[in-house]
Amino acid sequence: MGHPWVYSCLTELGVGLTREPGFHQFDVRGNAYGLLAAHPLTPLVSLHHIDHIDPIFPNITTTKEMQHFHAAEVDSQRILQQTICYNRQFSRTVSVSWGYAIQVYNKHIPLPDILPVPETFRQWKWGTVLAGVYTFNTIRFHPHPCHRPTIFFLVYLLVDAYVIFSCIQMQAPRRHCCDVLPSKSGDLLDIAIRECGEDELIHMNE
């Protein structure tokens, strides 16, 4: 939401207000991992107050971490969009945040339980009335590491071959589908992000 004084000035100039569904600013404090790894199904517009959040990527300084969003140069419309895969063979649930991180759970988790944003961050103090109020659903971030997923952060992108294959650039906001591919190596997890087929839903393999 813009500052009311700015809006008042624009109104006096005859500029109307256009409401864009899903438009919001990234404005939290502390550990922003939860919001980045499970970003709501809306385009990423801006990152505010970077100096008030913890480093986004491990072992990278604040001044360089914005440059580490290499995926924005390849597919900016889908940056941070969350995609969920289910791996039947190993009973895994894989959550991909395009350009940021992959979370791997060693069990099948229903889609409604994995979409809420883990509350790793803190709000700016707006008083007690809006405490804990967001425009998206949140979930408690489990304090014990054994109950959290294994996390893999983006290190680099290969222009001619991705570890995460992105074959088509799609318009956001729309949740995409993905497949866990047969791996060519036991040390790799190959994932293909793709446009969902007509009437296709993301579901667990029974």
PDB file of C-alpha atoms in Angstrom:
ATOM      1  CA  MET A   1       0.000   0.000   0.000  1.00  0.00           C
ATOM      2  CA  GLY A   2       1.405   3.395  -0.960  1.00  0.00           C
ATOM      3  CA  HIS A   3       1.742   6.271   1.429  1.00  0.00           C
ATOM      4  CA  PRO A   4      -1.629   8.083   1.869  1.00  0.00           C
ATOM      5  CA  TRP A   5       0.021  11.480   1.251  1.00  0.00           C
ATOM      6  CA  VAL A   6       1.299  10.315  -2.108  1.00  0.00           C
ATOM      7  CA  TYR A   7      -2.149   9.016  -3.022  1.00  0.00           C
ATOM      8  CA  SER A   8      -3.730  12.321  -1.947  1.00  0.00           C
ATOM      9  CA  CYS A   9      -1.398  14.248  -4.228  1.00  0.00           C
ATOM     10  CA  LEU A  10      -2.114  11.936  -7.141  1.00  0.00           C
ATOM     11  CA  THR A  11      -5.854  12.288  -6.560  1.00  0.00           C
ATOM     12  CA  GLU A  12      -5.600  16.064  -6.703  1.00  0.00           C
ATOM     13  CA  LEU A  13      -3.864  15.687 -10.063  1.00  0.00           C
ATOM     14  CA  GLY A  14      -6.750  13.571 -11.306  1.00  0.00           C
ATOM     15  CA  VAL A  15      -4.853  10.281 -11.329  1.00  0.00           C
ATOM     16  CA  GLY A  16      -7.116   7.346 -10.501  1.00  0.00           C
ATOM     17  CA  LEU A  17      -6.263   4.269  -8.465  1.00  0.00           C
ATOM     18  CA  THR A  18      -5.857   0.997 -10.329  1.00  0.00           C
ATOM     19  CA  ARG A  19      -6.146  -2.112  -8.177  1.00  0.00           C
ATOM     20  CA  GLU A  20      -3.856  -4.944  -9.259  1.00  0.00           C
ATOM     21  CA  PRO A  21      -4.834  -8.293  -7.641  1.00  0.00           C
ATOM     22  CA  GLY A  22      -1.868  -9.862  -5.905  1.00  0.00           C
ATOM     23  CA  PHE A  23       0.232  -6.704  -5.948  1.00  0.00           C
ATOM     24  CA  HIS A  24       2.105  -6.389  -2.686  1.00  0.00           C
ATOM     25  CA  GLN A  25       5.453  -5.248  -1.452  1.00  0.00           C
ATOM     26  CA  PHE A  26       7.946  -7.521   0.248  1.00  0.00           C
ATOM     27  CA  ASP A  27       8.268  -5.777   3.592  1.00  0.00           C
ATOM     28  CA  VAL A  28       9.303  -8.002   6.501  1.00  0.00           C
ATOM     29  CA  ARG A  29      12.168  -8.212   8.968  1.00  0.00           C
ATOM     30  CA  GLY A  30      14.517 -10.990  10.039  1.00  0.00           C
ATOM     31  CA  ASN A  31      14.711 -14.303   8.204  1.00  0.00           C
ATOM     32  CA  ALA A  32      12.809 -13.937   4.922  1.00  0.00           C
ATOM     33  CA  TYR A  33      13.408 -17.559   3.892  1.00  0.00           C
ATOM     34  CA  GLY A  34       9.807 -18.692   4.456  1.00  0.00           C
ATOM     35  CA  LEU A  35       8.327 -16.023   2.202  1.00  0.00           C
ATOM     36  CA  LEU A  36      10.938 -16.576  -0.514  1.00  0.00           C
ATOM     37  CA  ALA A  37      10.669 -20.373  -0.498  1.00  0.00           C
ATOM     38  CA  ALA A  38       6.855 -20.449  -0.527  1.00  0.00           C
ATOM     39  CA  HIS A  39       6.015 -17.149  -2.176  1.00  0.00           C
ATOM     40  CA  PRO A  40       2.282 -16.579  -2.707  1.00  0.00           C
ATOM     41  CA  LEU A  41       0.965 -17.080  -6.220  1.00  0.00           C
ATOM     42  CA  THR A  42       1.638 -13.471  -7.188  1.00  0.00           C
ATOM     43  CA  PRO A  43       4.391 -11.747  -9.164  1.00  0.00           C
ATOM     44  CA  LEU A  44       7.400 -10.550  -7.188  1.00  0.00           C
ATOM     45  CA  VAL A  45       7.291  -6.759  -7.474  1.00  0.00           C
ATOM     46  CA  SER A  46       9.934  -5.469  -5.094  1.00  0.00           C
ATOM     47  CA  LEU A  47      12.100  -6.285  -2.108  1.00  0.00           C
ATOM     48  CA  HIS A  48      11.961  -3.607   0.587  1.00  0.00           C
ATOM     49  CA  HIS A  49      14.303  -2.916   3.499  1.00  0.00           C
ATOM     50  CA  ILE A  50      16.984  -5.400   2.456  1.00  0.00           C
ATOM     51  CA  ASP A  51      19.177  -4.019   5.241  1.00  0.00           C
ATOM     52  CA  HIS A  52      16.623  -5.258   7.810  1.00  0.00           C
ATOM     53  CA  ILE A  53      16.473  -8.899   6.687  1.00  0.00           C
ATOM     54  CA  ASP A  54      18.992 -11.694   7.149  1.00  0.00           C
ATOM     55  CA  PRO A  55      21.150 -12.769   4.174  1.00  0.00           C
ATOM     56  CA  ILE A  56      18.898 -14.390   1.567  1.00  0.00           C
ATOM     57  CA  PHE A  57      21.512 -16.853   0.316  1.00  0.00           C
ATOM     58  CA  PRO A  58      24.022 -18.613   2.598  1.00  0.00           C
ATOM     59  CA  ASN A  59      27.579 -17.241   2.656  1.00  0.00           C
ATOM     60  CA  ILE A  60      26.777 -14.316   0.337  1.00  0.00           C
ATOM     61  CA  THR A  61      26.990 -10.680   1.392  1.00  0.00           C
ATOM     62  CA  THR A  62      23.959  -8.420   1.242  1.00  0.00           C
ATOM     63  CA  THR A  63      25.486  -6.334  -1.529  1.00  0.00           C
ATOM     64  CA  LYS A  64      25.944  -9.366  -3.785  1.00  0.00           C
ATOM     65  CA  GLU A  65      22.860 -11.431  -2.989  1.00  0.00           C
ATOM     66  CA  MET A  66      20.544  -9.440  -5.261  1.00  0.00           C
ATOM     67  CA  GLN A  67      22.885 -10.245  -8.145  1.00  0.00           C
ATOM     68  CA  HIS A  68      22.552 -13.917  -7.223  1.00  0.00           C
ATOM     69  CA  PHE A  69      18.991 -14.092  -8.556  1.00  0.00           C
ATOM     70  CA  HIS A  70      20.354 -15.363 -11.891  1.00  0.00           C
ATOM     71  CA  ALA A  71      17.009 -16.913 -12.780  1.00  0.00           C
ATOM     72  CA  ALA A  72      15.480 -13.440 -13.099  1.00  0.00           C
ATOM     73  CA  GLU A  73      17.569 -12.953 -16.239  1.00  0.00           C
ATOM     74  CA  VAL A  74      16.292 -16.240 -17.690  1.00  0.00           C
ATOM     75  CA  ASP A  75      12.631 -16.148 -16.633  1.00  0.00           C
ATOM     76  CA  SER A  76      11.800 -13.049 -14.600  1.00  0.00           C
ATOM     77  CA  GLN A  77       8.019 -13.571 -14.700  1.00  0.00           C
ATOM     78  CA  ARG A  78       8.302 -16.788 -12.737  1.00  0.00           C
ATOM     79  CA  ILE A  79      10.866 -15.716 -10.141  1.00  0.00           C
ATOM     80  CA  LEU A  80      10.031 -17.242  -6.723  1.00  0.00           C
ATOM     81  CA  GLN A  81       6.907 -18.946  -8.083  1.00  0.00           C
ATOM     82  CA  GLN A  82       6.352 -22.154  -6.133  1.00  0.00           C
ATOM     83  CA  THR A  83       5.923 -25.487  -7.890  1.00  0.00           C
ATOM     84  CA  ILE A  84       5.203 -28.783  -6.124  1.00  0.00           C
ATOM     85  CA  CYS A  85       6.286 -32.262  -7.282  1.00  0.00           C
ATOM     86  CA  TYR A  86       5.627 -35.670  -5.792  1.00  0.00           C
ATOM     87  CA  ASN A  87       8.125 -38.484  -6.176  1.00  0.00           C
ATOM     88  CA  ARG A  88       6.348 -41.803  -5.873  1.00  0.00           C
ATOM     89  CA  GLN A  89       9.421 -44.044  -5.798  1.00  0.00           C
ATOM     90  CA  PHE A  90      10.931 -42.467  -2.688  1.00  0.00           C
ATOM     91  CA  SER A  91       7.742 -40.939  -1.194  1.00  0.00           C
ATOM     92  CA  ARG A  92       9.155 -37.433  -1.437  1.00  0.00           C
ATOM     93  CA  THR A  93       7.511 -34.059  -1.762  1.00  0.00           C
ATOM     94  CA  VAL A  94       9.575 -31.460  -3.618  1.00  0.00           C
ATOM     95  CA  SER A  95       8.837 -27.736  -3.461  1.00  0.00           C
ATOM     96  CA  VAL A  96      10.644 -25.568  -6.015  1.00  0.00           C
ATOM     97  CA  SER A  97      10.911 -21.802  -5.576  1.00  0.00           C
ATOM     98  CA  TRP A  98      12.129 -20.779  -9.032  1.00  0.00           C
ATOM     99  CA  GLY A  99      15.503 -19.063  -8.790  1.00  0.00           C
ATOM    100  CA  TYR A 100      15.855 -19.426  -5.034  1.00  0.00           C
ATOM    101  CA  ALA A 101      15.624 -22.804  -3.322  1.00  0.00           C
ATOM    102  CA  ILE A 102      14.336 -26.368  -3.436  1.00  0.00           C
ATOM    103  CA  GLN A 103      12.798 -28.009  -0.362  1.00  0.00           C
ATOM    104  CA  VAL A 104      12.730 -31.809  -0.206  1.00  0.00           C
ATOM    105  CA  TYR A 105      10.442 -33.546   2.300  1.00  0.00           C
ATOM    106  CA  ASN A 106      10.919 -37.272   2.893  1.00  0.00           C
ATOM    107  CA  LYS A 107       7.194 -37.942   2.878  1.00  0.00           C
ATOM    108  CA  HIS A 108       4.123 -37.061   0.864  1.00  0.00           C
ATOM    109  CA  ILE A 109       2.529 -33.838   2.112  1.00  0.00           C
ATOM    110  CA  PRO A 110      -0.923 -32.789   0.859  1.00  0.00           C
ATOM    111  CA  LEU A 111      -0.812 -29.671  -1.304  1.00  0.00           C
ATOM    112  CA  PRO A 112      -2.927 -27.506   1.082  1.00  0.00           C
ATOM    113  CA  ASP A 113      -0.421 -28.250   3.856  1.00  0.00           C
ATOM    114  CA  ILE A 114       2.646 -27.218   1.865  1.00  0.00           C
ATOM    115  CA  LEU A 115       1.398 -23.994   0.272  1.00  0.00           C
ATOM    116  CA  PRO A 116       1.165 -21.811   3.424  1.00  0.00           C
ATOM    117  CA  VAL A 117       4.187 -19.570   3.992  1.00  0.00           C
ATOM    118  CA  PRO A 118       6.438 -20.677   6.895  1.00  0.00           C
ATOM    119  CA  GLU A 119       6.673 -17.806   9.378  1.00  0.00           C
ATOM    120  CA  THR A 120      10.434 -17.426   9.626  1.00  0.00           C
ATOM    121  CA  PHE A 121      10.179 -13.619   9.467  1.00  0.00           C
ATOM    122  CA  ARG A 122       8.864 -10.850  11.691  1.00  0.00           C
ATOM    123  CA  GLN A 123       6.439  -8.052  10.956  1.00  0.00           C
ATOM    124  CA  TRP A 124       7.168  -4.395  11.276  1.00  0.00           C
ATOM    125  CA  LYS A 125       5.425  -3.099  14.385  1.00  0.00           C
ATOM    126  CA  TRP A 126       2.043  -1.792  13.278  1.00  0.00           C
ATOM    127  CA  GLY A 127       0.429  -2.204  16.686  1.00  0.00           C
ATOM    128  CA  THR A 128      -1.501  -5.129  18.118  1.00  0.00           C
ATOM    129  CA  VAL A 129      -4.488  -4.852  15.747  1.00  0.00           C
ATOM    130  CA  LEU A 130      -2.593  -6.118  12.683  1.00  0.00           C
ATOM    131  CA  ALA A 131      -0.246  -8.465  14.548  1.00  0.00           C
ATOM    132  CA  GLY A 132       0.043 -11.725  12.610  1.00  0.00           C
ATOM    133  CA  VAL A 133      -2.202 -10.450   9.798  1.00  0.00           C
ATOM    134  CA  TYR A 134      -0.991 -11.078   6.240  1.00  0.00           C
ATOM    135  CA  THR A 135      -2.552 -11.182   2.793  1.00  0.00           C
ATOM    136  CA  PHE A 136      -1.477 -14.836   2.510  1.00  0.00           C
ATOM    137  CA  ASN A 137      -1.773 -17.953   4.654  1.00  0.00           C
ATOM    138  CA  THR A 138       1.091 -18.709   7.008  1.00  0.00           C
ATOM    139  CA  ILE A 139       2.172 -21.740   9.004  1.00  0.00           C
ATOM    140  CA  ARG A 140       4.386 -22.145  12.047  1.00  0.00           C
ATOM    141  CA  PHE A 141       8.008 -22.866  11.171  1.00  0.00           C
ATOM    142  CA  HIS A 142       8.970 -25.929  13.186  1.00  0.00           C
ATOM    143  CA  PRO A 143      11.813 -25.113  15.602  1.00  0.00           C
ATOM    144  CA  HIS A 144      13.405 -28.575  15.339  1.00  0.00           C
ATOM    145  CA  PRO A 145      15.595 -29.160  12.233  1.00  0.00           C
ATOM    146  CA  CYS A 146      14.525 -32.824  12.018  1.00  0.00           C
ATOM    147  CA  HIS A 147      10.982 -31.726  11.228  1.00  0.00           C
ATOM    148  CA  ARG A 148      12.040 -29.363   8.457  1.00  0.00           C
ATOM    149  CA  PRO A 149      12.751 -30.172   4.816  1.00  0.00           C
ATOM    150  CA  THR A 150      16.214 -30.547   3.347  1.00  0.00           C
ATOM    151  CA  ILE A 151      16.967 -27.244   1.621  1.00  0.00           C
ATOM    152  CA  PHE A 152      19.052 -26.705  -1.510  1.00  0.00           C
ATOM    153  CA  PHE A 153      19.779 -23.091  -2.462  1.00  0.00           C
ATOM    154  CA  LEU A 154      20.487 -21.936  -5.994  1.00  0.00           C
ATOM    155  CA  VAL A 155      24.208 -21.864  -6.708  1.00  0.00           C
ATOM    156  CA  TYR A 156      24.318 -21.218 -10.450  1.00  0.00           C
ATOM    157  CA  LEU A 157      22.419 -21.695 -13.690  1.00  0.00           C
ATOM    158  CA  LEU A 158      23.740 -23.292 -16.846  1.00  0.00           C
ATOM    159  CA  VAL A 159      22.390 -21.579 -19.925  1.00  0.00           C
ATOM    160  CA  ASP A 160      22.493 -24.699 -22.098  1.00  0.00           C
ATOM    161  CA  ALA A 161      21.421 -27.273 -19.487  1.00  0.00           C
ATOM    162  CA  TYR A 162      19.519 -26.761 -16.255  1.00  0.00           C
ATOM    163  CA  VAL A 163      19.373 -28.958 -13.225  1.00  0.00           C
ATOM    164  CA  ILE A 164      15.819 -27.610 -13.113  1.00  0.00           C
ATOM    165  CA  PHE A 165      14.580 -27.723 -16.682  1.00  0.00           C
ATOM    166  CA  SER A 166      12.397 -24.787 -17.706  1.00  0.00           C
ATOM    167  CA  CYS A 167      11.225 -25.394 -21.251  1.00  0.00           C
ATOM    168  CA  ILE A 168       8.651 -22.655 -21.677  1.00  0.00           C
ATOM    169  CA  GLN A 169       8.181 -19.166 -20.329  1.00  0.00           C
ATOM    170  CA  MET A 170       4.719 -18.829 -18.819  1.00  0.00           C
ATOM    171  CA  GLN A 171       2.665 -15.955 -17.560  1.00  0.00           C
ATOM    172  CA  ALA A 172       2.265 -15.522 -13.817  1.00  0.00           C
ATOM    173  CA  PRO A 173       0.259 -15.812 -11.717  1.00  0.00           C
ATOM    174  CA  ARG A 174      -0.510 -19.445 -12.390  1.00  0.00           C
ATOM    175  CA  ARG A 175       0.826 -22.421 -10.519  1.00  0.00           C
ATOM    176  CA  HIS A 176       2.884 -24.656 -12.738  1.00  0.00           C
ATOM    177  CA  CYS A 177       3.309 -28.418 -12.755  1.00  0.00           C
ATOM    178  CA  CYS A 178       6.562 -30.322 -12.475  1.00  0.00           C
ATOM    179  CA  ASP A 179       7.891 -33.848 -12.712  1.00  0.00           C
ATOM    180  CA  VAL A 180      10.701 -35.638 -10.898  1.00  0.00           C
ATOM    181  CA  LEU A 181      12.590 -37.237 -13.779  1.00  0.00           C
ATOM    182  CA  PRO A 182      14.512 -40.514 -13.768  1.00  0.00           C
ATOM    183  CA  SER A 183      17.921 -39.445 -12.531  1.00  0.00           C
ATOM    184  CA  LYS A 184      21.048 -40.153 -14.558  1.00  0.00           C
ATOM    185  CA  SER A 185      23.025 -40.184 -11.337  1.00  0.00           C
ATOM    186  CA  GLY A 186      22.208 -41.224  -7.814  1.00  0.00           C
ATOM    187  CA  ASP A 187      23.549 -37.886  -6.594  1.00  0.00           C
ATOM    188  CA  LEU A 188      21.198 -35.735  -8.692  1.00  0.00           C
ATOM    189  CA  LEU A 189      17.516 -34.877  -8.468  1.00  0.00           C
ATOM    190  CA  ASP A 190      16.289 -33.907 -11.920  1.00  0.00           C
ATOM    191  CA  ILE A 191      13.126 -31.823 -12.017  1.00  0.00           C
ATOM    192  CA  ALA A 192      11.203 -30.554 -15.026  1.00  0.00           C
ATOM    193  CA  ILE A 193       8.952 -27.521 -14.581  1.00  0.00           C
ATOM    194  CA  ARG A 194       6.255 -27.332 -17.220  1.00  0.00           C
ATOM    195  CA  GLU A 195       2.901 -25.865 -18.031  1.00  0.00           C
ATOM    196  CA  CYS A 196       0.075 -27.888 -16.557  1.00  0.00           C
ATOM    197  CA  GLY A 197      -2.109 -29.753 -19.006  1.00  0.00           C
ATOM    198  CA  GLU A 198      -5.753 -28.908 -19.479  1.00  0.00           C
ATOM    199  CA  ASP A 199      -7.681 -29.659 -16.266  1.00  0.00           C
ATOM    200  CA  GLU A 200      -4.481 -31.119 -14.721  1.00  0.00           C
ATOM    201  CA  LEU A 201      -4.192 -30.798 -10.973  1.00  0.00           C
ATOM    202  CA  ILE A 202      -1.144 -31.170  -8.749  1.00  0.00           C
ATOM    203  CA  HIS A 203      -1.725 -34.297  -6.700  1.00  0.00           C
ATOM    204  CA  MET A 204       0.092 -36.918  -4.713  1.00  0.00           C
ATOM    205  CA  ASN A 205       0.850 -40.264  -6.304  1.00  0.00           C
ATOM    206  CA  GLU A 206      -1.064 -42.977  -4.516  1.00  0.00           C
TER     207      GLU A 206
END
